[in-house]
Amino acid sequence: LQTQPYATIERMNLSGAVRNEVAGLLHSYLARLLDRELKSTVLLEELYRQSVPSISSMSA
């Protein structure tokens, strides 16, 4: 799960600076979610899967 968001960002055609910013925002957002409410990696994974259905079906 840890590397999934970054792999997704890599697939997008973004400049390095934008990609780093997006990765940082996504990382802190997921970390905040995890700290506040989600203690289970399974829940976080499911949430991620629902938010990016096209990527999930590609890797499924």
mmCIF file of N, CA and C in Angstrom:
data_model
loop_
_atom_site.group_PDB
_atom_site.id
_atom_site.type_symbol
_atom_site.label_atom_id
_atom_site.label_comp_id
_atom_site.label_asym_id
_atom_site.label_seq_id
_atom_site.Cartn_x
_atom_site.Cartn_y
_atom_site.Cartn_z
ATOM 1 N N LEU A 1 0.835 -1.210 0.000
ATOM 2 C CA LEU A 1 0.000 0.000 0.000
ATOM 3 C C LEU A 1 0.863 1.251 0.000
ATOM 4 N N GLN A 2 1.950 1.191 0.759
ATOM 5 C CA GLN A 2 2.812 2.361 0.922
ATOM 6 C C GLN A 2 3.237 2.959 -0.414
ATOM 7 N N THR A 3 3.550 2.108 -1.392
ATOM 8 C CA THR A 3 4.080 2.612 -2.655
ATOM 9 C C THR A 3 3.001 2.827 -3.710
ATOM 10 N N GLN A 4 1.791 2.338 -3.460
ATOM 11 C CA GLN A 4 0.727 2.441 -4.459
ATOM 12 C C GLN A 4 0.445 3.866 -4.934
ATOM 13 N N PRO A 5 0.242 4.818 -4.006
ATOM 14 C CA PRO A 5 -0.041 6.185 -4.460
ATOM 15 C C PRO A 5 1.077 6.746 -5.328
ATOM 16 N N TYR A 6 2.317 6.427 -4.979
ATOM 17 C CA TYR A 6 3.445 6.951 -5.737
ATOM 18 C C TYR A 6 3.514 6.317 -7.120
ATOM 19 N N ALA A 7 3.181 5.049 -7.213
ATOM 20 C CA ALA A 7 3.148 4.390 -8.515
ATOM 21 C C ALA A 7 2.081 5.024 -9.399
ATOM 22 N N THR A 8 0.939 5.361 -8.784
ATOM 23 C CA THR A 8 -0.142 6.020 -9.511
ATOM 24 C C THR A 8 0.325 7.358 -10.048
ATOM 25 N N ILE A 9 0.993 8.131 -9.207
ATOM 26 C CA ILE A 9 1.480 9.453 -9.593
ATOM 27 C C ILE A 9 2.513 9.327 -10.709
ATOM 28 N N GLU A 10 3.363 8.307 -10.630
ATOM 29 C CA GLU A 10 4.376 8.098 -11.666
ATOM 30 C C GLU A 10 3.719 7.889 -13.030
ATOM 31 N N ARG A 11 2.550 7.242 -13.048
ATOM 32 C CA ARG A 11 1.887 6.964 -14.312
ATOM 33 C C ARG A 11 1.323 8.224 -14.953
ATOM 34 N N MET A 12 1.033 9.233 -14.116
ATOM 35 C CA MET A 12 0.525 10.490 -14.662
ATOM 36 C C MET A 12 1.661 11.225 -15.365
ATOM 37 N N ASN A 13 1.292 12.020 -16.357
ATOM 38 C CA ASN A 13 2.309 12.754 -17.100
ATOM 39 C C ASN A 13 2.489 14.132 -16.484
ATOM 40 N N LEU A 14 3.178 14.204 -15.371
ATOM 41 C CA LEU A 14 3.355 15.469 -14.661
ATOM 42 C C LEU A 14 4.830 15.818 -14.582
ATOM 43 N N SER A 15 5.100 17.101 -14.445
ATOM 44 C CA SER A 15 6.484 17.521 -14.239
ATOM 45 C C SER A 15 6.938 17.059 -12.864
ATOM 46 N N GLY A 16 8.247 16.946 -12.665
ATOM 47 C CA GLY A 16 8.784 16.456 -11.401
ATOM 48 C C GLY A 16 8.312 17.260 -10.206
ATOM 49 N N ALA A 17 8.297 18.580 -10.330
ATOM 50 C CA ALA A 17 7.906 19.434 -9.210
ATOM 51 C C ALA A 17 6.457 19.188 -8.807
ATOM 52 N N VAL A 18 5.585 19.133 -9.809
ATOM 53 C CA VAL A 18 4.169 18.894 -9.530
ATOM 54 C C VAL A 18 3.981 17.509 -8.925
ATOM 55 N N ARG A 19 4.696 16.538 -9.485
ATOM 56 C CA ARG A 19 4.579 15.166 -9.002
ATOM 57 C C ARG A 19 4.999 15.064 -7.537
ATOM 58 N N ASN A 20 6.097 15.730 -7.191
ATOM 59 C CA ASN A 20 6.555 15.716 -5.802
ATOM 60 C C ASN A 20 5.545 16.372 -4.879
ATOM 61 N N GLU A 21 4.947 17.470 -5.336
ATOM 62 C CA GLU A 21 3.966 18.173 -4.514
ATOM 63 C C GLU A 21 2.737 17.308 -4.293
ATOM 64 N N VAL A 22 2.260 16.686 -5.374
ATOM 65 C CA VAL A 22 1.093 15.811 -5.271
ATOM 66 C C VAL A 22 1.393 14.637 -4.341
ATOM 67 N N ALA A 23 2.571 14.053 -4.488
ATOM 68 C CA ALA A 23 2.956 12.924 -3.641
ATOM 69 C C ALA A 23 2.990 13.340 -2.178
ATOM 70 N N GLY A 24 3.533 14.531 -1.908
ATOM 71 C CA GLY A 24 3.598 15.024 -0.536
ATOM 72 C C GLY A 24 2.218 15.259 0.048
ATOM 73 N N LEU A 25 1.347 15.874 -0.745
ATOM 74 C CA LEU A 25 -0.018 16.143 -0.287
ATOM 75 C C LEU A 25 -0.756 14.841 -0.020
ATOM 76 N N LEU A 26 -0.633 13.900 -0.948
ATOM 77 C CA LEU A 26 -1.312 12.619 -0.805
ATOM 78 C C LEU A 26 -0.806 11.882 0.423
ATOM 79 N N HIS A 27 0.508 11.905 0.621
ATOM 80 C CA HIS A 27 1.104 11.221 1.760
ATOM 81 C C HIS A 27 0.601 11.795 3.080
ATOM 82 N N SER A 28 0.601 13.125 3.205
ATOM 83 C CA SER A 28 0.172 13.734 4.462
ATOM 84 C C SER A 28 -1.332 13.553 4.671
ATOM 85 N N TYR A 29 -2.091 13.548 3.576
ATOM 86 C CA TYR A 29 -3.534 13.330 3.678
ATOM 87 C C TYR A 29 -3.823 11.919 4.195
ATOM 88 N N LEU A 30 -3.151 10.930 3.613
ATOM 89 C CA LEU A 30 -3.337 9.549 4.054
ATOM 90 C C LEU A 30 -2.873 9.374 5.494
ATOM 91 N N ALA A 31 -1.756 10.021 5.843
ATOM 92 C CA ALA A 31 -1.241 9.915 7.203
ATOM 93 C C ALA A 31 -2.226 10.515 8.199
ATOM 94 N N ARG A 32 -2.831 11.654 7.817
ATOM 95 C CA ARG A 32 -3.791 12.300 8.703
ATOM 96 C C ARG A 32 -5.024 11.426 8.876
ATOM 97 N N LEU A 33 -5.504 10.847 7.774
ATOM 98 C CA LEU A 33 -6.649 9.938 7.838
ATOM 99 C C LEU A 33 -6.349 8.782 8.787
ATOM 100 N N LEU A 34 -5.175 8.208 8.614
ATOM 101 C CA LEU A 34 -4.778 7.058 9.408
ATOM 102 C C LEU A 34 -4.708 7.425 10.885
ATOM 103 N N ASP A 35 -4.102 8.576 11.188
ATOM 104 C CA ASP A 35 -3.976 9.016 12.574
ATOM 105 C C ASP A 35 -5.337 9.265 13.199
ATOM 106 N N ARG A 36 -6.218 9.936 12.447
ATOM 107 C CA ARG A 36 -7.474 10.375 13.031
ATOM 108 C C ARG A 36 -8.459 9.240 13.218
ATOM 109 N N GLU A 37 -8.725 8.470 12.174
ATOM 110 C CA GLU A 37 -9.795 7.494 12.298
ATOM 111 C C GLU A 37 -9.430 6.063 11.923
ATOM 112 N N LEU A 38 -8.588 5.879 10.909
ATOM 113 C CA LEU A 38 -8.374 4.526 10.408
ATOM 114 C C LEU A 38 -7.160 3.870 11.045
ATOM 115 N N LYS A 39 -7.392 2.837 11.821
ATOM 116 C CA LYS A 39 -6.289 2.114 12.442
ATOM 117 C C LYS A 39 -5.937 0.872 11.628
ATOM 118 N N SER A 40 -6.797 0.539 10.684
ATOM 119 C CA SER A 40 -6.602 -0.700 9.937
ATOM 120 C C SER A 40 -6.110 -0.444 8.521
ATOM 121 N N THR A 41 -5.042 -1.110 8.144
ATOM 122 C CA THR A 41 -4.493 -0.980 6.797
ATOM 123 C C THR A 41 -5.503 -1.464 5.761
ATOM 124 N N VAL A 42 -6.283 -2.457 6.128
ATOM 125 C CA VAL A 42 -7.279 -3.000 5.206
ATOM 126 C C VAL A 42 -8.307 -1.933 4.849
ATOM 127 N N LEU A 43 -8.755 -1.181 5.863
ATOM 128 C CA LEU A 43 -9.716 -0.110 5.612
ATOM 129 C C LEU A 43 -9.119 0.954 4.708
ATOM 130 N N LEU A 44 -7.872 1.310 4.970
ATOM 131 C CA LEU A 44 -7.199 2.336 4.178
ATOM 132 C C LEU A 44 -7.041 1.871 2.734
ATOM 133 N N GLU A 45 -6.690 0.601 2.581
ATOM 134 C CA GLU A 45 -6.529 0.031 1.249
ATOM 135 C C GLU A 45 -7.851 0.056 0.487
ATOM 136 N N GLU A 46 -8.929 -0.298 1.188
ATOM 137 C CA GLU A 46 -10.254 -0.314 0.574
ATOM 138 C C GLU A 46 -10.673 1.094 0.164
ATOM 139 N N LEU A 47 -10.395 2.059 1.027
ATOM 140 C CA LEU A 47 -10.712 3.454 0.731
ATOM 141 C C LEU A 47 -9.964 3.910 -0.515
ATOM 142 N N TYR A 48 -8.695 3.538 -0.588
ATOM 143 C CA TYR A 48 -7.871 3.908 -1.743
ATOM 144 C C TYR A 48 -8.412 3.252 -3.014
ATOM 145 N N ARG A 49 -8.789 1.980 -2.891
ATOM 146 C CA ARG A 49 -9.318 1.242 -4.043
ATOM 147 C C ARG A 49 -10.582 1.909 -4.577
ATOM 148 N N GLN A 50 -11.455 2.352 -3.666
ATOM 149 C CA GLN A 50 -12.703 2.983 -4.083
ATOM 150 C C GLN A 50 -12.452 4.341 -4.723
ATOM 151 N N SER A 51 -11.421 5.041 -4.261
ATOM 152 C CA SER A 51 -11.165 6.383 -4.781
ATOM 153 C C SER A 51 -10.475 6.340 -6.143
ATOM 154 N N VAL A 52 -9.841 5.209 -6.482
ATOM 155 C CA VAL A 52 -9.178 5.103 -7.787
ATOM 156 C C VAL A 52 -9.584 3.795 -8.467
ATOM 157 N N PRO A 53 -10.858 3.694 -8.868
ATOM 158 C CA PRO A 53 -11.346 2.421 -9.420
ATOM 159 C C PRO A 53 -10.643 1.990 -10.706
ATOM 160 N N SER A 54 -10.290 2.930 -11.561
ATOM 161 C CA SER A 54 -9.685 2.554 -12.841
ATOM 162 C C SER A 54 -8.332 1.886 -12.645
ATOM 163 N N ILE A 55 -7.541 2.405 -11.710
ATOM 164 C CA ILE A 55 -6.219 1.834 -11.442
ATOM 165 C C ILE A 55 -6.373 0.434 -10.844
ATOM 166 N N SER A 56 -7.352 0.285 -9.928
ATOM 167 C CA SER A 56 -7.549 -1.003 -9.272
ATOM 168 C C SER A 56 -7.930 -2.075 -10.287
ATOM 169 N N SER A 57 -8.800 -1.733 -11.214
ATOM 170 C CA SER A 57 -9.216 -2.734 -12.189
ATOM 171 C C SER A 57 -8.067 -3.080 -13.130
ATOM 172 N N MET A 58 -7.156 -2.126 -13.338
ATOM 173 C CA MET A 58 -5.992 -2.401 -14.166
ATOM 174 C C MET A 58 -5.065 -3.403 -13.490
ATOM 175 N N SER A 59 -4.886 -3.260 -12.179
ATOM 176 C CA SER A 59 -3.935 -4.117 -11.474
ATOM 177 C C SER A 59 -4.592 -5.383 -10.941
ATOM 178 N N ALA A 60 -5.926 -5.450 -11.001
ATOM 179 C CA ALA A 60 -6.628 -6.616 -10.457
ATOM 180 C C ALA A 60 -6.411 -7.844 -11.335
#
